[in-house]
mmCIF file of C-alpha atoms and ligand atoms in Angstrom:
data_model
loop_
_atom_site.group_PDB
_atom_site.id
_atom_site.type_symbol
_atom_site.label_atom_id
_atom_site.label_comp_id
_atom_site.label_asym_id
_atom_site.label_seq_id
_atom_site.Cartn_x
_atom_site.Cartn_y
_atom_site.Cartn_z
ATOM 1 C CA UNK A 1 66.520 -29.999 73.994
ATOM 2 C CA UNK A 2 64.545 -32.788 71.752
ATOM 3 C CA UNK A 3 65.811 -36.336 72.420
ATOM 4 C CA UNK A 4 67.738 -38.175 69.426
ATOM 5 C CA UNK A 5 66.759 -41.764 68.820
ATOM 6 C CA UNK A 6 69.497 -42.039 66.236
ATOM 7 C CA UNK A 7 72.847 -40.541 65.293
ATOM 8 C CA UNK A 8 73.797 -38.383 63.225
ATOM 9 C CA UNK A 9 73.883 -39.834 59.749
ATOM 10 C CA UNK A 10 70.130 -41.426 60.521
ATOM 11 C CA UNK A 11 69.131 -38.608 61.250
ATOM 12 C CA UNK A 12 70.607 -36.577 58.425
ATOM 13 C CA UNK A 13 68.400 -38.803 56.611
ATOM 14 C CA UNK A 14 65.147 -38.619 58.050
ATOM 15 C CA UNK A 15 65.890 -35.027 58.008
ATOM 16 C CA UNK A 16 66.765 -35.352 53.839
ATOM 17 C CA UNK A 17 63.326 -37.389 53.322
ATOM 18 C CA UNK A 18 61.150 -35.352 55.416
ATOM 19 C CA UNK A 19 61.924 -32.688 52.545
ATOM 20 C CA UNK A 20 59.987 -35.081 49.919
ATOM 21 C CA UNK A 21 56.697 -33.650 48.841
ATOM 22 C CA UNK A 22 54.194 -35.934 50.841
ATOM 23 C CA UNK A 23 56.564 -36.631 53.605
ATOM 24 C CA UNK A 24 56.353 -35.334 56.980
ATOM 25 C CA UNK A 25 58.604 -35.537 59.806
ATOM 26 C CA UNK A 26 56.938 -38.468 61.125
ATOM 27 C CA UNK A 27 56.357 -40.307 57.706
ATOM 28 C CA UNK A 28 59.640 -39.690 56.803
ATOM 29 C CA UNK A 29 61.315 -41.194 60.098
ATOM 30 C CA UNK A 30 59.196 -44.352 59.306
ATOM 31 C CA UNK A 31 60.666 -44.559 55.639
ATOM 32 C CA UNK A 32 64.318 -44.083 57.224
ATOM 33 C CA UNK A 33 63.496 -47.027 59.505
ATOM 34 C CA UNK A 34 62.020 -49.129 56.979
ATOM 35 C CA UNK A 35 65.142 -48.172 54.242
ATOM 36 C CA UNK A 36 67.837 -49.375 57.114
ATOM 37 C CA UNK A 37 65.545 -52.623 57.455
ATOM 38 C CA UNK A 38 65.395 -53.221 53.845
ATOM 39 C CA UNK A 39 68.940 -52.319 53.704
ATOM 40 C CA UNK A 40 70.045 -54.829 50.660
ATOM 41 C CA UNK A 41 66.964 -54.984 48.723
ATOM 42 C CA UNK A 42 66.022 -52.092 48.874
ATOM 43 C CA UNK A 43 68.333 -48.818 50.455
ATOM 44 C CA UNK A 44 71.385 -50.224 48.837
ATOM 45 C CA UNK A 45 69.789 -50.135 44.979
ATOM 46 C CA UNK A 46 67.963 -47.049 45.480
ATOM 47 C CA UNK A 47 71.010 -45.018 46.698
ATOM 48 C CA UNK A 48 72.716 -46.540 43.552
ATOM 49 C CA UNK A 49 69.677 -45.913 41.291
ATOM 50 C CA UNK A 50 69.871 -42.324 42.792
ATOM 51 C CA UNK A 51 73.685 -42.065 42.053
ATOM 52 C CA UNK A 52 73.110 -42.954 38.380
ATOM 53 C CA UNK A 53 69.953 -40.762 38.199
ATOM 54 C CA UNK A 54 72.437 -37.871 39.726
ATOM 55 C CA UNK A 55 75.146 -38.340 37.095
ATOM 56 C CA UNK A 56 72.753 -38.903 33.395
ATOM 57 C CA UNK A 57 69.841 -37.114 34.036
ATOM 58 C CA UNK A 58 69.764 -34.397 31.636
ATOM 59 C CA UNK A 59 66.250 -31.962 30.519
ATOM 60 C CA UNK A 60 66.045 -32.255 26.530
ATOM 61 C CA UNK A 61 67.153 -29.955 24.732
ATOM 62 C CA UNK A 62 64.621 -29.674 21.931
ATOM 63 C CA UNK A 63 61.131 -30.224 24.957
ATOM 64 C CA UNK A 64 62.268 -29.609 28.204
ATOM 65 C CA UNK A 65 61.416 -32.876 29.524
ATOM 66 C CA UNK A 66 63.419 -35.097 32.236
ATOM 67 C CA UNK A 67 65.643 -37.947 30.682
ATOM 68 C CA UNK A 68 68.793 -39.464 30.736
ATOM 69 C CA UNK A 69 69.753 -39.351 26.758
ATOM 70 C CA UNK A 70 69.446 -36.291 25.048
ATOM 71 C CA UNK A 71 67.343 -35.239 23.052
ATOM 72 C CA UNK A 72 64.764 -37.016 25.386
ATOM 73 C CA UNK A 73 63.452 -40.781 24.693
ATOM 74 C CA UNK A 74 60.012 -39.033 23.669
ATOM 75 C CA UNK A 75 61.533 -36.590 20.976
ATOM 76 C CA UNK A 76 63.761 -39.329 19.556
ATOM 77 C CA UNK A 77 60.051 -41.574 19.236
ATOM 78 C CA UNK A 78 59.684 -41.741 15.328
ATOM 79 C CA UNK A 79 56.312 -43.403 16.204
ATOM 80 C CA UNK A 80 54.553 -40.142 17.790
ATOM 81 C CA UNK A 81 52.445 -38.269 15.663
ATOM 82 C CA UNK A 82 54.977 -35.107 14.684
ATOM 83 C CA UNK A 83 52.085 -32.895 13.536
ATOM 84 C CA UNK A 84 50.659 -32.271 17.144
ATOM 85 C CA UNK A 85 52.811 -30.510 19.715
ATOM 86 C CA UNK A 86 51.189 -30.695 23.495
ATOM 87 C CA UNK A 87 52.170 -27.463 25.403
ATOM 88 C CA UNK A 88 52.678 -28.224 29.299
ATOM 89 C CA UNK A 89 53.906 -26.537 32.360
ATOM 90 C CA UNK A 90 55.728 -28.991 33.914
ATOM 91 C CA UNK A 91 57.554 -32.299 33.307
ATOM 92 C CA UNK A 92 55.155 -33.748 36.204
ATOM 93 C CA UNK A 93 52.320 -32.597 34.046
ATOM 94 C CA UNK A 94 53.952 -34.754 30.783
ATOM 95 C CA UNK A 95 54.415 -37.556 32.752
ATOM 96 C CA UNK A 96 50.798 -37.403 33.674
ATOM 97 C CA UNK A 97 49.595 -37.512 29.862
ATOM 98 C CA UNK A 98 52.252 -40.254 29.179
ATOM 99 C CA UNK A 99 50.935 -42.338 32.218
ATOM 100 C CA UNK A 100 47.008 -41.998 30.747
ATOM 101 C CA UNK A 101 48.477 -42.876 27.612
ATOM 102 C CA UNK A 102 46.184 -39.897 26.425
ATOM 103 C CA UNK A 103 47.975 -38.985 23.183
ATOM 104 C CA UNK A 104 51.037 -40.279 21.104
ATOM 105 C CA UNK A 105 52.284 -36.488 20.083
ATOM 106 C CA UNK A 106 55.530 -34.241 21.359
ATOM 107 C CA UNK A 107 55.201 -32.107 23.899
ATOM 108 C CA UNK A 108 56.640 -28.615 25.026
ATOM 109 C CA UNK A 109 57.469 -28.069 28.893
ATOM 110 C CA UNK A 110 57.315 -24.453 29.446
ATOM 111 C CA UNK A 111 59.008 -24.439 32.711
ATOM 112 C CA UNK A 112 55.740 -23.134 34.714
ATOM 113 C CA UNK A 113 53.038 -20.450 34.467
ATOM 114 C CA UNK A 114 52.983 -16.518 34.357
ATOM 115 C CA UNK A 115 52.903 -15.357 37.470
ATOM 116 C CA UNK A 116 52.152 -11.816 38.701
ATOM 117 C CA UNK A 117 52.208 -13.096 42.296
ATOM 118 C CA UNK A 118 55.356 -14.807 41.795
ATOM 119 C CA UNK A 119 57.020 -12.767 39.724
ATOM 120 C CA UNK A 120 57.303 -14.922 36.765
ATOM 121 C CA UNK A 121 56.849 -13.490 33.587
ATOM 122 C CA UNK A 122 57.391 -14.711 29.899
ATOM 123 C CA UNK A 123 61.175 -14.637 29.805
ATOM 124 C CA UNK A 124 61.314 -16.857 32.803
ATOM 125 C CA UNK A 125 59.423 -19.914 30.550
ATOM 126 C CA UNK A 126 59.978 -21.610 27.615
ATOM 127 C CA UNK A 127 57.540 -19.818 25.019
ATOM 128 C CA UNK A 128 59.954 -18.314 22.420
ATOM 129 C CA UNK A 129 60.768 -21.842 21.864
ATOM 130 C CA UNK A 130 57.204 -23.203 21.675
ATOM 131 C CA UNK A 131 56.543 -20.268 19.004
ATOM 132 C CA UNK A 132 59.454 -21.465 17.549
ATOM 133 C CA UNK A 133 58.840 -25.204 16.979
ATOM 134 C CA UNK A 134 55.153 -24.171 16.330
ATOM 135 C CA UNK A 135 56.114 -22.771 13.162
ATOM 136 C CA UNK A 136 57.784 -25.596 12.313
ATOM 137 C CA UNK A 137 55.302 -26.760 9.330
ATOM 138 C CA UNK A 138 55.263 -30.416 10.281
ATOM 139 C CA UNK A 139 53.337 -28.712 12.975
ATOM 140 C CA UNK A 140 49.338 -28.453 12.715
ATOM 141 C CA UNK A 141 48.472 -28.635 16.177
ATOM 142 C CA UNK A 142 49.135 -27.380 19.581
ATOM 143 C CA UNK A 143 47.324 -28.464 22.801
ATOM 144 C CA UNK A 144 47.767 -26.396 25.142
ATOM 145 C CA UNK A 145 47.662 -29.063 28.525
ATOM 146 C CA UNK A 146 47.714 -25.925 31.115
ATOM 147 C CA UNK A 147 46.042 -26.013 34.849
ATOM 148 C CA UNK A 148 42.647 -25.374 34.814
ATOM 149 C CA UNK A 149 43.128 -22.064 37.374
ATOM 150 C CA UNK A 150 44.097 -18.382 36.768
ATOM 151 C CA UNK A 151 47.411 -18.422 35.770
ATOM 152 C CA UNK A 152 47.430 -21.510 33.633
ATOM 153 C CA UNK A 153 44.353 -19.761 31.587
ATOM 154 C CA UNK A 154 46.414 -16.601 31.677
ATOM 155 C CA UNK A 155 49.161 -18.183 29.845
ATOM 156 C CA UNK A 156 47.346 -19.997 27.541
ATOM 157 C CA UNK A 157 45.996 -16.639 26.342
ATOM 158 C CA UNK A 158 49.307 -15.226 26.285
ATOM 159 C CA UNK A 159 50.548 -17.977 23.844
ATOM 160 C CA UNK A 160 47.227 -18.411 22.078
ATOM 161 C CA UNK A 161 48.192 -14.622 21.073
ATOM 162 C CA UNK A 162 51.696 -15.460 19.973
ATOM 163 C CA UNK A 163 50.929 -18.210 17.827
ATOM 164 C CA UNK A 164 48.465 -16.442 15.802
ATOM 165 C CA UNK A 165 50.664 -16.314 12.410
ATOM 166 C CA UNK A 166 52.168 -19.962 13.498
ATOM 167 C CA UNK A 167 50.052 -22.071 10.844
ATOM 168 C CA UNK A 168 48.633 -24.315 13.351
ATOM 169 C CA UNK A 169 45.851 -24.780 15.147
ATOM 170 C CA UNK A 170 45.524 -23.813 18.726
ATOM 171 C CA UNK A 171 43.619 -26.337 21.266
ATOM 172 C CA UNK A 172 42.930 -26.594 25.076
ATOM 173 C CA UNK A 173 41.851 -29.326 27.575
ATOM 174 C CA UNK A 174 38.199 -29.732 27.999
ATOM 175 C CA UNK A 175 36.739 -28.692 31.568
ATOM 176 C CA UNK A 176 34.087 -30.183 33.058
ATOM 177 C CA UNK A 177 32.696 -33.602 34.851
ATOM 178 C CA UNK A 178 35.639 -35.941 35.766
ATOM 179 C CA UNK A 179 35.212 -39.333 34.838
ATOM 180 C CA UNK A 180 33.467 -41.372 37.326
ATOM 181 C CA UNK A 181 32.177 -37.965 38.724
ATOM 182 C CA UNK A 182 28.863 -36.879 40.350
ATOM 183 C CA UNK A 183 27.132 -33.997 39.056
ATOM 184 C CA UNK A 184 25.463 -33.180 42.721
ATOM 185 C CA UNK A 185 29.703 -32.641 44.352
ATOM 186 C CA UNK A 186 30.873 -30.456 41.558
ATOM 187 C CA UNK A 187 31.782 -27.079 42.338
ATOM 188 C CA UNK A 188 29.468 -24.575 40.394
ATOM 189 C CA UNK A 189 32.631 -23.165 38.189
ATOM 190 C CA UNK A 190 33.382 -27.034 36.796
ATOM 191 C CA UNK A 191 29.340 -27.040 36.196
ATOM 192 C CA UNK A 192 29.206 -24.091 34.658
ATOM 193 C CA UNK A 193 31.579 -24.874 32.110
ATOM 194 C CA UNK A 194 30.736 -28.255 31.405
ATOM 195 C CA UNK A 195 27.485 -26.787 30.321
ATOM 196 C CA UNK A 196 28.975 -24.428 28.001
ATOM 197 C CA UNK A 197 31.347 -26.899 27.095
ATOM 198 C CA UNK A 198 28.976 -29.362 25.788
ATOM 199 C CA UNK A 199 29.903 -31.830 23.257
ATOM 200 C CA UNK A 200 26.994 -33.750 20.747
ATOM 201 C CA UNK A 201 26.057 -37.759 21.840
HETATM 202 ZN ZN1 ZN B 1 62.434 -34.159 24.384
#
């Protein structure tokens, strides 16, 4: 039988935060540790920032994304540019954009990718919606902000195809060299299209 360093409710804990993406068992022992040191500045207002996170979190109802007043604080913006709509997977993946500050549109969060490995098909995202706001005609552009593999591309096809008597026009995200990136580590794919993808200086 393992030893147990800690009883039962420390441990439920570690156990809790080892479930965090990026946290292992070990990692998340030494966050446990260093929550019960930190106990008032820090374990006491996170539990309660997690308690009112728990109780008015709510996912927009006209985007999809992750807020606590609804419709989100994005959709409710007046200052974002209403005529471009930025199609994403995930509310991870609007965050992202938000974060780079890359563009001050509305966004769509589809809910994930098709599938056919996982079984997830059209009905299981988001996309009669998109269609649906796409043809709203304060609408003249939608980006779709997919993953840059197989499934990603296969949905953006798949909606590409939808939104062909939606009055608007139909982007995606560039591929090729990451900023600050070297030519000579680049896979051969990423070179490839960054070739193809080449833009006028
Ligand atoms: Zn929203």
């Amino acid at each position: 039988m393992p030893t147990v360093a800690a009883g039962p409710e420390i441990e439920r804990l570690i156990s809790l935060l080892a479930r965090l993406p990026g946290l292992g068992p070990r990692s998340a022992r030494r966050a446990a540790l260093f929550l019960i040191k930190k106990r008032d500045q820090l374990m006491a207002p996170l539990a309660a920032a997690m308690q009112t996170a728990l109780e008015k979190i709510e996912v927009c109802r006209i985007c999809g994304n992750i807020d606590t007043q609804n419709p989100c604080t994005v959709c409710t913006d007046n200052r974002r540019d209403p005529s471009i709509m930025v199609a994403v997977a995930d509310v991870a993946d609007l965050w992202a954009l938000e974060r780079a500050r890359a563009i001050n549109a509305r966004y769509h969060v589809l809910g994930g990718t098709l599938s056919a490995l996982d079984g997830i098909g059209p009905q299981d995202l988001s996309i009669d919606a998109l269609v649906s706001r796409a043809h709203d005609p304060a609408v003249t552009e939608v980006i779709l902000a997919l993953n840059a593999t197989v499934d990603g591309q296969t949905t953006a096809h798949y909606i590409t195809d939808l939104l062909h008597d939606a009055n608007v026009k139909v982007t995606r995200l560039a591929h090729g060299v990451p900023v600050g990136g070297e030519l000579d580590y680049l896979d051969e794919g990423t070179l490839a299209a960054a070739i193809r993808q080449r833009t006028k200086f």
